[in-house]
Short mmCIF file of C-alpha atoms and ligand atoms in Angstrom, two decimals:
data_model
loop_
_atom_site.label_atom_id
_atom_site.label_comp_id
_atom_site.label_asym_id
_atom_site.label_seq_id
_atom_site.Cartn_x
_atom_site.Cartn_y
_atom_site.Cartn_z
CA MET A 30 5.00 21.34 5.67
CA SER A 31 8.23 21.54 4.12
CA GLU A 32 8.08 25.17 3.65
CA ARG A 33 8.25 24.96 7.02
CA THR A 34 11.34 23.77 7.42
CA ALA A 35 13.12 25.14 4.61
CA GLY A 36 17.01 24.32 4.87
CA VAL A 37 15.85 22.39 7.53
CA ILE A 38 16.64 18.84 8.27
CA GLU A 39 13.49 16.62 8.43
CA GLN A 40 14.44 14.57 11.62
CA HIS A 41 13.83 11.30 13.13
CA ILE A 42 10.95 10.51 15.67
CA ILE A 43 12.52 8.39 18.14
CA ASP A 44 11.36 8.04 21.49
CA GLY A 45 9.44 10.88 21.11
CA GLN A 46 12.22 12.97 20.52
CA ARG A 47 13.02 14.72 16.65
CA VAL A 48 16.64 13.69 16.35
CA ASN A 49 19.59 13.68 13.55
CA ALA A 50 20.59 10.56 12.03
CA SER A 51 23.38 9.61 14.69
CA ASP A 52 25.99 10.42 12.20
CA GLU A 53 24.26 13.26 10.88
CA GLY A 54 23.57 12.12 7.51
CA THR A 55 20.83 13.32 5.27
CA PHE A 56 19.23 12.34 1.77
CA ASP A 57 17.19 14.26 -0.53
CA VAL A 58 13.63 14.06 -1.78
CA HIS A 59 12.51 15.41 -4.72
CA ASP A 60 8.95 16.58 -6.20
CA PRO A 61 8.39 13.99 -8.85
CA SER A 62 6.38 16.70 -10.45
CA SER A 63 9.49 18.79 -11.46
CA GLY A 64 12.38 17.18 -10.27
CA ASP A 65 12.62 20.21 -7.57
CA LEU A 66 14.47 19.42 -4.23
CA LEU A 67 11.21 19.06 -1.71
CA ALA A 68 13.12 18.30 1.19
CA THR A 69 16.59 17.14 3.18
CA VAL A 70 15.82 14.60 5.77
CA ALA A 71 18.15 12.59 8.23
CA LYS A 72 18.71 9.35 7.23
CA ALA A 73 18.83 6.49 9.45
CA THR A 74 22.16 4.22 10.25
CA PRO A 75 21.92 0.52 12.36
CA ALA A 76 22.38 2.82 15.35
CA ASP A 77 19.23 4.87 14.90
CA VAL A 78 17.78 1.97 13.88
CA ASN A 79 19.01 0.28 16.98
CA ARG A 80 17.96 3.31 19.11
CA ALA A 81 14.18 3.20 17.74
CA VAL A 82 13.75 -0.95 18.62
CA GLN A 83 14.80 -0.50 22.14
CA ALA A 84 12.76 3.18 22.72
CA ALA A 85 9.73 0.54 21.05
CA ARG A 86 10.45 -2.31 23.34
CA ALA A 87 10.61 0.06 26.66
CA ALA A 88 7.59 1.76 25.41
CA LEU A 89 5.77 -1.93 25.29
CA ASP A 90 6.78 -2.53 29.02
CA SER A 91 6.21 1.23 30.16
CA LYS A 92 3.30 1.61 32.57
CA ALA A 93 2.02 4.66 30.04
CA TRP A 94 1.46 2.27 26.84
CA GLY A 95 1.64 -1.25 27.98
CA GLY A 96 0.13 -0.85 31.43
CA ALA A 97 -2.61 1.37 29.93
CA ALA A 98 -6.04 0.63 29.71
CA PRO A 99 -7.65 -0.53 26.13
CA ALA A 100 -9.75 2.22 25.99
CA GLU A 101 -7.27 4.25 26.39
CA ARG A 102 -5.58 3.43 23.69
CA GLY A 103 -8.71 3.69 21.70
CA ARG A 104 -9.13 7.36 22.52
CA ILE A 105 -5.56 8.76 21.31
CA MET A 106 -6.63 6.55 18.41
CA ILE A 107 -9.66 8.51 17.77
CA ARG A 108 -7.90 12.12 18.05
CA ILE A 109 -5.36 10.67 15.82
CA ALA A 110 -8.46 10.49 13.23
CA GLN A 111 -9.51 13.72 13.97
CA THR A 112 -6.37 15.37 14.10
CA LEU A 113 -5.38 13.53 10.03
CA ARG A 114 -8.94 14.81 9.13
CA GLU A 115 -8.49 18.41 10.62
CA ARG A 116 -5.22 18.79 8.80
CA VAL A 117 -6.25 17.39 5.41
CA GLU A 118 -5.49 20.04 3.34
CA GLU A 119 -1.68 20.27 4.50
CA LEU A 120 -1.22 16.33 4.67
CA ALA A 121 -2.30 16.20 1.25
CA THR A 122 -0.63 18.65 -0.53
CA LEU A 123 2.76 17.93 0.73
CA GLU A 124 1.87 13.93 0.06
CA SER A 125 1.06 15.39 -3.27
CA ARG A 126 4.63 16.73 -3.63
CA ASP A 127 6.26 14.01 -2.22
CA ASN A 128 4.55 11.52 -4.24
CA GLY A 129 3.09 13.22 -7.88
CA LYS A 130 -0.24 11.75 -7.02
CA PRO A 131 -3.13 14.00 -8.21
CA LEU A 132 -4.47 16.10 -4.72
CA ARG A 133 -7.80 14.77 -4.88
CA GLN A 134 -6.86 11.49 -4.52
CA ALA A 135 -4.12 12.52 -1.89
CA ARG A 136 -7.02 13.45 0.15
CA ALA A 137 -8.66 10.42 -0.16
CA ASP A 138 -5.71 9.03 0.88
CA VAL A 139 -5.60 11.30 4.27
CA GLN A 140 -9.68 10.05 4.91
CA VAL A 141 -8.50 6.46 4.64
CA ALA A 142 -5.74 7.20 7.03
CA ALA A 143 -8.01 8.90 9.15
CA ARG A 144 -10.49 6.49 9.23
CA TYR A 145 -7.97 3.34 9.81
CA PHE A 146 -7.18 4.86 13.02
CA GLU A 147 -11.08 5.36 13.73
CA PHE A 148 -11.92 2.08 12.68
CA PHE A 149 -9.19 0.41 14.87
CA ALA A 150 -9.82 2.30 18.12
CA GLY A 151 -13.04 1.02 17.98
CA ILE A 152 -11.67 -2.34 18.55
CA ALA A 153 -8.94 -1.62 20.67
CA ASP A 154 -11.20 -2.47 23.86
CA LYS A 155 -12.59 -5.70 22.22
CA ILE A 156 -10.18 -7.94 21.52
CA MET A 157 -11.38 -10.51 23.23
CA GLY A 158 -10.25 -14.54 24.00
CA ASN A 159 -11.95 -17.64 24.48
CA THR A 160 -13.21 -20.05 27.50
CA ILE A 161 -12.66 -23.54 26.14
CA PRO A 162 -15.11 -26.22 27.76
CA LEU A 163 -12.87 -28.83 29.47
CA GLY A 164 -15.34 -30.73 31.93
CA PRO A 165 -15.93 -30.12 35.55
CA GLY A 166 -12.89 -28.88 37.30
CA PHE A 167 -11.37 -26.79 35.00
CA LEU A 168 -11.57 -23.33 33.26
CA ASP A 169 -9.87 -22.66 30.13
CA TYR A 170 -9.33 -19.51 28.66
CA THR A 171 -7.19 -17.67 26.23
CA VAL A 172 -5.41 -14.40 26.19
CA ARG A 173 -4.98 -12.26 23.09
CA GLU A 174 -1.50 -10.45 23.92
CA PRO A 175 0.12 -7.77 21.80
CA ILE A 176 3.40 -9.37 19.55
CA GLY A 177 5.15 -7.11 21.16
CA VAL A 178 7.57 -4.76 18.73
CA SER A 179 6.15 -4.40 15.12
CA ALA A 180 8.90 -3.29 12.14
CA GLN A 181 6.91 -1.77 9.22
CA ILE A 182 8.91 -1.33 6.13
CA ILE A 183 6.68 0.62 3.64
CA PRO A 184 6.65 1.98 0.02
CA TRP A 185 6.37 5.03 -1.75
CA ASN A 186 3.58 4.94 -3.68
CA TYR A 187 0.81 5.50 -0.32
CA PRO A 188 2.88 6.55 2.23
CA ILE A 189 0.04 7.87 4.61
CA GLN A 190 -2.04 5.14 3.70
CA ILE A 191 -0.11 2.38 4.17
CA GLY A 192 1.55 3.76 7.11
CA ALA A 193 -2.24 3.99 8.93
CA ARG A 194 -2.84 0.68 7.44
CA GLY A 195 0.22 -0.88 9.84
CA VAL A 196 -0.10 1.63 12.50
CA ALA A 197 -3.71 1.55 13.46
CA PRO A 198 -3.72 -2.09 14.01
CA ALA A 199 -0.55 -2.83 15.80
CA ILE A 200 -1.11 0.40 18.34
CA ALA A 201 -5.31 -0.60 18.84
CA ALA A 202 -3.72 -4.45 19.92
CA GLY A 203 -0.89 -2.46 22.50
CA CYS A 204 1.90 -3.25 19.96
CA THR A 205 4.86 -0.43 19.43
CA VAL A 206 6.12 -0.05 16.17
CA VAL A 207 9.22 1.27 14.02
CA LEU A 208 8.00 2.56 10.86
CA LYS A 209 10.46 2.71 7.88
CA PRO A 210 9.12 5.04 4.95
CA ALA A 211 10.50 4.44 1.62
CA GLU A 212 13.71 7.16 0.27
CA ASP A 213 11.23 8.47 -2.48
CA ALA A 214 8.36 9.45 -0.55
CA PRO A 215 8.92 10.07 3.37
CA MET A 216 7.35 13.06 4.67
CA THR A 217 3.74 12.39 4.79
CA ALA A 218 4.95 8.81 7.72
CA LEU A 219 6.93 11.39 9.81
CA ARG A 220 3.92 13.99 9.76
CA LEU A 221 2.07 11.04 11.19
CA GLY A 222 4.40 10.02 13.65
CA GLU A 223 4.70 13.77 14.99
CA ILE A 224 0.78 13.85 15.05
CA ALA A 225 0.72 10.78 17.26
CA LEU A 226 2.63 12.47 19.48
CA GLU A 227 0.64 15.44 19.44
CA CYS A 228 -2.53 13.67 20.11
CA GLY A 229 -0.96 11.95 23.52
CA LEU A 230 0.59 8.25 21.88
CA PRO A 231 3.43 7.87 24.94
CA PRO A 232 7.44 8.33 23.38
CA GLY A 233 8.41 5.17 21.72
CA VAL A 234 5.06 3.82 20.78
CA VAL A 235 5.38 4.76 17.79
CA ASN A 236 9.25 5.84 15.90
CA VAL A 237 9.86 6.90 12.30
CA VAL A 238 13.22 6.19 10.70
CA PRO A 239 13.57 7.18 7.16
CA GLY A 240 16.74 5.92 5.29
CA THR A 241 17.64 3.50 2.40
CA GLY A 242 16.08 -0.32 2.06
CA PRO A 243 19.71 -1.95 2.20
CA GLU A 244 20.89 0.24 5.54
CA ALA A 245 17.94 1.32 7.25
CA GLY A 246 15.42 -1.24 6.64
CA ALA A 247 17.91 -4.18 6.82
CA ALA A 248 19.12 -3.07 9.74
CA LEU A 249 15.52 -2.90 10.59
CA ALA A 250 14.50 -6.43 9.49
CA SER A 251 17.00 -8.56 10.96
CA HIS A 252 17.25 -6.34 14.23
CA PRO A 253 17.17 -9.19 17.42
CA ASP A 254 14.60 -7.44 19.33
CA ILE A 255 11.58 -7.03 17.15
CA ASN A 256 8.58 -9.44 17.23
CA GLN A 257 6.98 -9.21 13.64
CA VAL A 258 7.52 -7.43 10.42
CA THR A 259 4.90 -5.57 8.15
CA PHE A 260 6.60 -5.37 4.99
CA THR A 261 4.95 -3.92 1.69
CA GLY A 262 7.32 -3.49 -2.03
CA SER A 263 8.37 -5.51 -4.20
CA VAL A 264 9.11 -9.51 -4.39
CA GLU A 265 12.77 -9.49 -4.12
CA VAL A 266 12.87 -7.20 -1.54
CA GLY A 267 10.39 -9.32 0.66
CA ILE A 268 11.86 -12.37 -0.11
CA ALA A 269 14.76 -11.07 1.82
CA VAL A 270 13.48 -9.30 4.35
CA ALA A 271 11.63 -12.68 5.37
CA LYS A 272 14.65 -14.31 5.31
CA MET A 273 16.28 -11.96 7.53
CA ALA A 274 13.57 -11.97 10.23
CA ALA A 275 13.69 -15.98 9.81
CA ASP A 276 16.79 -15.78 11.63
CA ASN A 277 15.14 -14.48 14.44
CA VAL A 278 12.08 -16.55 14.18
CA VAL A 279 9.82 -13.59 13.57
CA PRO A 280 6.59 -13.74 11.77
CA VAL A 281 5.93 -11.44 8.88
CA VAL A 282 3.45 -9.93 6.74
CA MET A 283 4.05 -9.49 3.11
CA GLU A 284 1.96 -7.11 0.71
CA LEU A 285 4.07 -7.88 -2.79
CA GLY A 286 1.99 -6.22 -5.37
CA GLY A 287 0.36 -8.53 -8.31
CA LYS A 288 -0.53 -8.36 -11.93
CA SER A 289 -4.72 -8.19 -11.01
CA PRO A 290 -7.36 -8.59 -13.72
CA ASN A 291 -10.23 -7.27 -14.61
CA ILE A 292 -12.61 -9.41 -16.12
CA VAL A 293 -15.22 -7.93 -18.31
CA PHE A 294 -18.01 -9.97 -19.92
CA ALA A 295 -20.07 -8.88 -23.10
CA ASP A 296 -22.98 -8.38 -21.09
CA ALA A 297 -21.92 -5.67 -18.46
CA ASP A 298 -22.82 -1.73 -18.18
CA LEU A 299 -20.39 -0.31 -20.44
CA ASP A 300 -20.13 3.08 -18.94
CA LEU A 301 -20.02 1.35 -15.46
CA THR A 302 -16.84 -0.54 -16.60
CA VAL A 303 -15.22 1.66 -18.59
CA GLN A 304 -14.74 4.03 -15.76
CA GLY A 305 -13.95 0.85 -13.29
CA VAL A 306 -11.05 -0.23 -15.28
CA ALA A 307 -9.34 3.15 -15.99
CA ASN A 308 -9.68 4.12 -12.55
CA ALA A 309 -8.16 0.65 -11.67
CA ILE A 310 -5.16 1.26 -13.89
CA PHE A 311 -4.17 4.93 -13.98
CA GLN A 312 -5.12 5.65 -10.45
CA ASN A 313 -1.86 6.65 -8.63
CA ALA A 314 -0.26 6.54 -12.35
CA GLY A 315 -0.64 2.66 -12.50
CA GLN A 316 1.67 2.37 -8.83
CA THR A 317 -0.37 0.86 -6.89
CA CYS A 318 -0.44 -2.69 -5.89
CA SER A 319 -3.85 -3.76 -6.32
CA ALA A 320 -3.82 -1.74 -9.62
CA GLY A 321 -6.12 -3.79 -12.38
CA SER A 322 -3.37 -4.07 -14.58
CA ARG A 323 -4.95 -7.06 -16.80
CA LEU A 324 -8.09 -5.92 -18.81
CA LEU A 325 -9.87 -9.63 -20.35
CA VAL A 326 -12.36 -8.90 -22.57
CA GLU A 327 -14.77 -11.33 -24.38
CA ARG A 328 -14.06 -11.00 -27.63
CA SER A 329 -17.46 -9.32 -28.72
CA ALA A 330 -17.08 -6.34 -26.30
CA HIS A 331 -13.09 -5.86 -27.07
CA ASP A 332 -14.14 -2.82 -29.91
CA ALA A 333 -16.52 -1.10 -27.72
CA LEU A 334 -14.46 -1.39 -24.52
CA VAL A 335 -11.49 -0.48 -25.99
CA SER A 336 -12.54 2.21 -28.18
CA ARG A 337 -14.36 4.05 -24.90
CA LEU A 338 -10.82 3.43 -23.16
CA VAL A 339 -8.97 4.69 -25.57
CA ASP A 340 -10.90 7.98 -25.33
CA ARG A 341 -10.79 8.37 -21.61
CA ALA A 342 -6.57 7.70 -21.90
CA LYS A 343 -6.88 10.37 -24.44
CA THR A 344 -8.42 12.98 -22.88
CA MET A 345 -6.69 12.27 -19.22
CA ARG A 346 -5.02 15.73 -18.14
CA VAL A 347 -1.39 14.88 -17.41
CA GLY A 348 0.37 17.19 -15.06
CA PRO A 349 1.41 18.38 -11.94
CA GLY A 350 -0.17 16.64 -8.59
CA VAL A 351 -0.98 19.86 -6.56
CA SER A 352 -2.95 21.28 -9.90
CA ASP A 353 -4.86 18.24 -9.38
CA PRO A 354 -4.81 16.41 -12.86
CA ASP A 355 -6.00 13.30 -13.31
CA MET A 356 -2.96 11.79 -13.45
CA GLY A 357 0.52 12.68 -11.64
CA PRO A 358 4.06 11.56 -12.88
CA ILE A 359 5.56 8.18 -11.69
CA ILE A 360 7.32 8.61 -8.41
CA SER A 361 11.06 8.53 -10.11
CA LYS A 362 13.32 8.64 -13.19
CA ARG A 363 14.53 5.11 -12.42
CA GLN A 364 10.77 4.15 -12.04
CA LEU A 365 9.78 5.86 -15.12
CA GLU A 366 12.66 4.33 -17.05
CA THR A 367 11.29 0.90 -15.97
CA VAL A 368 8.03 1.55 -17.36
CA GLU A 369 8.91 3.10 -20.39
CA GLY A 370 10.98 0.17 -20.70
CA TYR A 371 8.55 -2.01 -20.50
CA VAL A 372 6.65 -0.58 -23.30
CA THR A 373 9.39 -0.53 -25.66
CA ILE A 374 9.25 -5.02 -24.27
CA GLY A 375 5.51 -4.81 -25.19
CA ARG A 376 5.76 -3.57 -28.41
CA GLY A 377 9.12 -5.80 -29.11
CA GLU A 378 6.67 -8.68 -28.42
CA GLY A 379 4.03 -7.60 -30.51
CA ALA A 380 1.50 -5.93 -28.52
CA GLN A 381 0.05 -2.57 -29.97
CA VAL A 382 -0.22 0.89 -28.58
CA VAL A 383 -3.35 2.06 -28.91
CA ALA A 384 -3.10 5.31 -26.29
CA GLY A 385 -0.27 6.65 -25.28
CA GLY A 386 3.10 4.77 -24.99
CA GLU A 387 5.23 7.74 -24.09
CA ARG A 388 6.26 10.55 -22.32
CA PRO A 389 3.58 13.65 -22.71
CA SER A 390 5.25 16.38 -25.38
CA ASP A 391 4.01 19.28 -23.07
CA PRO A 392 7.25 21.20 -22.97
CA SER A 393 5.74 22.07 -19.24
CA LEU A 394 6.20 18.76 -18.21
CA ARG A 395 9.93 18.29 -18.95
CA ARG A 396 11.01 18.25 -16.29
CA GLY A 397 9.05 16.01 -14.14
CA PHE A 398 9.06 12.13 -14.35
CA TYR A 399 5.46 12.12 -16.84
CA PHE A 400 4.25 9.45 -18.55
CA GLN A 401 1.02 9.13 -20.88
CA PRO A 402 -1.59 6.83 -20.21
CA THR A 403 -0.88 3.31 -22.28
CA LEU A 404 -3.04 1.21 -23.55
CA LEU A 405 -1.51 -2.35 -24.94
CA ASP A 406 -3.72 -4.15 -26.84
CA ARG A 407 -3.42 -7.46 -29.26
CA VAL A 408 -1.47 -9.09 -25.52
CA SER A 409 -1.07 -12.30 -25.52
CA PRO A 410 -0.83 -14.08 -22.09
CA ASP A 411 2.69 -15.39 -21.67
CA MET A 412 4.27 -11.76 -23.06
CA ARG A 413 6.32 -9.89 -20.19
CA VAL A 414 3.86 -6.89 -20.24
CA ALA A 415 0.82 -9.28 -19.34
CA GLN A 416 3.00 -11.17 -16.98
CA GLU A 417 5.22 -8.49 -14.82
CA GLU A 418 4.64 -5.95 -12.55
CA ILE A 419 4.84 -2.86 -14.49
CA PHE A 420 4.10 -0.63 -11.83
CA GLY A 421 2.80 2.47 -13.78
CA PRO A 422 -0.42 3.73 -16.06
CA VAL A 423 -0.13 0.91 -18.95
CA LEU A 424 -2.69 -1.62 -19.10
CA ALA A 425 -2.56 -4.86 -20.60
CA ILE A 426 -5.69 -6.19 -22.75
CA ILE A 427 -5.96 -9.64 -23.71
CA THR A 428 -9.42 -10.84 -25.44
CA PHE A 429 -11.30 -14.63 -24.37
CA ASP A 430 -14.13 -16.32 -25.76
CA ASP A 431 -15.53 -17.85 -22.77
CA ILE A 432 -15.82 -17.95 -19.02
CA GLU A 433 -13.47 -20.98 -18.58
CA GLU A 434 -10.58 -19.42 -20.43
CA ALA A 435 -11.43 -16.07 -19.08
CA ILE A 436 -10.69 -18.08 -15.42
CA ALA A 437 -7.54 -20.09 -16.71
CA LEU A 438 -6.31 -16.87 -17.92
CA ALA A 439 -6.78 -14.85 -14.57
CA ASN A 440 -5.04 -17.46 -12.59
CA ARG A 441 -2.30 -17.86 -15.64
CA SER A 442 -0.10 -15.30 -12.80
CA GLN A 443 2.48 -15.76 -10.14
CA TYR A 444 0.55 -13.11 -8.50
CA GLY A 445 -3.09 -13.56 -7.00
CA LEU A 446 -3.69 -9.86 -5.20
CA VAL A 447 -7.00 -8.85 -6.67
CA ALA A 448 -9.45 -9.69 -9.32
CA GLY A 449 -12.48 -7.83 -10.75
CA VAL A 450 -15.15 -9.34 -12.55
CA TRP A 451 -17.69 -6.85 -14.59
CA THR A 452 -21.00 -8.78 -15.65
CA ARG A 453 -24.57 -8.27 -15.24
CA ASP A 454 -25.09 -12.12 -15.24
CA ILE A 455 -24.83 -13.05 -11.27
CA ASN A 456 -23.75 -16.72 -12.02
CA LYS A 457 -20.93 -15.73 -14.47
CA ALA A 458 -20.03 -13.54 -11.28
CA MET A 459 -20.01 -16.17 -8.70
CA ALA A 460 -18.21 -18.55 -10.76
CA ILE A 461 -15.25 -16.43 -11.06
CA ALA A 462 -15.79 -15.41 -7.24
CA SER A 463 -15.03 -18.68 -6.38
CA ARG A 464 -12.47 -19.72 -8.95
CA MET A 465 -10.01 -16.47 -8.54
CA LYS A 466 -6.84 -17.70 -7.07
CA ALA A 467 -6.66 -13.78 -5.72
CA GLY A 468 -6.87 -12.72 -2.03
CA GLN A 469 -9.72 -10.09 -3.25
CA VAL A 470 -12.49 -10.21 -5.50
CA TYR A 471 -14.65 -7.41 -6.77
CA ILE A 472 -18.07 -7.75 -9.07
CA ASN A 473 -19.12 -4.20 -10.78
CA THR A 474 -16.75 -2.00 -8.76
CA TYR A 475 -13.05 -1.98 -8.09
CA GLY A 476 -11.84 -1.23 -4.67
CA ALA A 477 -13.96 0.11 -2.08
CA GLY A 478 -12.75 3.59 -0.73
CA GLY A 479 -9.63 2.17 0.50
CA GLY A 480 -11.05 -1.12 1.45
CA VAL A 481 -10.41 -0.62 5.02
CA GLU A 482 -12.88 -2.58 6.61
CA LEU A 483 -11.94 -5.31 4.08
CA PRO A 484 -9.47 -8.05 5.01
CA PHE A 485 -6.46 -7.39 2.38
CA GLY A 486 -3.72 -9.89 1.06
CA GLY A 487 -2.44 -11.94 -1.77
CA TYR A 488 -2.47 -15.51 -2.75
CA LYS A 489 0.65 -16.44 -4.81
CA LYS A 490 3.15 -14.24 -5.34
CA SER A 491 1.38 -11.38 -3.76
CA GLY A 492 2.11 -12.18 -0.24
CA TYR A 493 0.96 -13.99 3.21
CA GLY A 494 -0.78 -12.64 5.65
CA ARG A 495 -3.73 -9.91 5.65
CA GLU A 496 -3.91 -6.33 6.50
CA LYS A 497 -6.97 -4.01 6.76
CA GLY A 498 -10.02 -5.13 8.30
CA LEU A 499 -10.38 -7.19 11.58
CA GLU A 500 -8.54 -10.12 10.00
CA ALA A 501 -5.22 -7.56 10.87
CA LEU A 502 -5.56 -8.16 13.99
CA ALA A 503 -3.90 -11.50 13.98
CA SER A 504 -0.57 -10.31 12.87
CA TYR A 505 -0.53 -8.04 15.87
CA THR A 506 -1.71 -10.60 18.35
CA GLN A 507 -0.12 -13.81 19.74
CA ILE A 508 -2.11 -15.62 21.53
CA LYS A 509 -1.74 -17.18 25.45
CA ASN A 510 -3.57 -20.02 26.95
CA VAL A 511 -3.96 -20.48 30.44
CA CYS A 512 -5.67 -23.94 32.27
CA ILE A 513 -6.45 -24.27 35.49
CA LYS A 514 -7.97 -27.02 37.42
CA PHE A 515 -9.68 -26.13 40.76
CA GLY A 516 -12.06 -27.78 43.46
P1 NAI B 623 11.78 -1.77 -2.74
O1 NAI B 623 10.79 -3.16 -2.66
O2 NAI B 623 12.79 -1.92 -2.77
O3 NAI B 623 10.89 -0.75 -1.78
C1 NAI B 623 9.95 -0.89 -0.54
C2 NAI B 623 10.65 -0.65 0.97
O4 NAI B 623 11.70 -1.60 1.06
C3 NAI B 623 11.34 0.85 0.70
O5 NAI B 623 10.80 1.18 2.08
C4 NAI B 623 12.65 0.45 0.82
O6 NAI B 623 13.15 1.27 1.50
C5 NAI B 623 12.61 -1.30 1.67
N1 NAI B 623 13.88 -1.99 1.30
C6 NAI B 623 14.68 -1.55 -0.06
N2 NAI B 623 15.51 -2.90 -0.16
C7 NAI B 623 15.34 -3.50 1.11
C8 NAI B 623 16.62 -4.04 1.64
N3 NAI B 623 17.37 -4.93 1.50
N4 NAI B 623 15.74 -4.55 2.87
C9 NAI B 623 14.74 -3.97 3.85
N5 NAI B 623 13.93 -3.03 3.23
C10 NAI B 623 14.55 -2.80 2.13
O7 NAI B 623 10.35 -1.04 -4.42
P2 NAI B 623 11.21 -0.20 -5.17
O8 NAI B 623 12.33 -0.54 -5.32
O9 NAI B 623 10.95 1.33 -4.87
O10 NAI B 623 10.24 -0.18 -6.39
C11 NAI B 623 10.15 -1.48 -7.24
C12 NAI B 623 9.03 -2.36 -7.92
O11 NAI B 623 8.79 -2.97 -6.79
C13 NAI B 623 8.07 -1.26 -8.28
O12 NAI B 623 8.21 -1.37 -9.78
C14 NAI B 623 6.87 -2.40 -8.03
O13 NAI B 623 6.79 -3.23 -8.83
C15 NAI B 623 7.51 -3.36 -6.73
N6 NAI B 623 6.52 -2.25 -5.77
C16 NAI B 623 5.17 -2.72 -4.96
C17 NAI B 623 5.01 -1.75 -4.27
C18 NAI B 623 3.54 -2.33 -3.44
O14 NAI B 623 2.36 -2.03 -3.25
N7 NAI B 623 2.85 -3.75 -3.39
C19 NAI B 623 5.07 -0.67 -3.51
C20 NAI B 623 6.37 -0.14 -4.19
C21 NAI B 623 7.29 -1.23 -4.93
MG1 MG B 624 14.22 -1.13 -4.36
#
């Protein structure tokens, strides 16, 4: 916990050691619920990133890791899962203070992180190849080898979940990792690295180097000795990272967010829908790559659904994450101003604010970065608030008249991460599922408890490659074909 290190620098984890930055530099991390200082963290220089990459490279070739039996990797990962579960309260409290999310959400995030290690532990010794029939006198087989050193650049919205989402499949496959957490919320990624070591992961297999994007992030993405990049964040930075990696012919998995629609037909179960739609946008104060940030509602259902959503938005308790409210603060003043700016843009475009739209008036919340749960009604599809990722608790509501219009509206986006559909009609649901240009479709639900088992990734500018599920292993393995002639 941060308390245990008050006045102390939160150090990097490189080659199994906790170390300061090479130039002794640090940066401050704040609690978005109050703006108070939470921790002082070692700020990685390019030299630190280089040391971390060299440690990961050495671990890859070491007896302890590269030479270990795959089942041993799985055993260590099971211990990591167990330790995360044992320490759920400590880790959830830290995540809540670092990111601002409600405590019960942070607990769920830690459980999901544990589940990633458990899920991928089970496959560590089952990453199999094929035999390919070439006829008499030949044996041809494939081996799926670890791709090597994985560079992982993660955002601040779900640090422990997204950290685990990348680290678990990478180490299951026998890779090693350099993890660069986001400067706004680096704390639980550091704890994850410590826990992994305590659970017997050899030094250098997972290195954690907090620092800024332009310095540490760019040094990592452009490093010539990495073999793969996993990036989650903005489209703009994702493109820059992919270009840096391209110079070294290094492949990238990109998860770049979205403007995901929830499509609601008049025949939907209203109670279920209200809950699903509200949760999809207000969870994590809307700072979720897969947030359901557009509501497309059939005209005849509009008034009933919107009035229920307004009730819900207006009665949600906004407050400090550790008080376990319905919604916590936005991550930073900068992000709060972005969200506020979008509401102003929406008003200017003619959208109608039917709930929220402002910072809360409660004086006890003045120091934190809070924003009210916000509903923008009468949004038309080409408004900026209908097209751009706001990354805050702001839902854009658009009305449609028939299923063809719903499909066209849903796909009218540069993004394609997730789509939700709410209807009792299986034919409508299946038509939507097959025609969405999106990587995941949910029918009468949205999200699935973290979705650890389900392949996840984008169409269009939401990215490429898949994380989660068994499909994630494709990014961390490379196939070697061996052809033998005999007889
Ligand atoms: P960002 O894309 O700048 O940050 C994500 C990660 O990339 C962080 O670890 C950051 O340090 C790193 N990074 C930044 N610049 C870099 C560079 N030049 N080279 C290498 N790494 C770099 O996201 P930011 O600024 O925190 O948020 C801006 C917007 O991005 C949000 O409003 C949201 O729309 C989107 N976003 C989407 C996320 C998602 O889950 N898909 C997560 C975070 C942000
Ligand atoms: Mg940025």
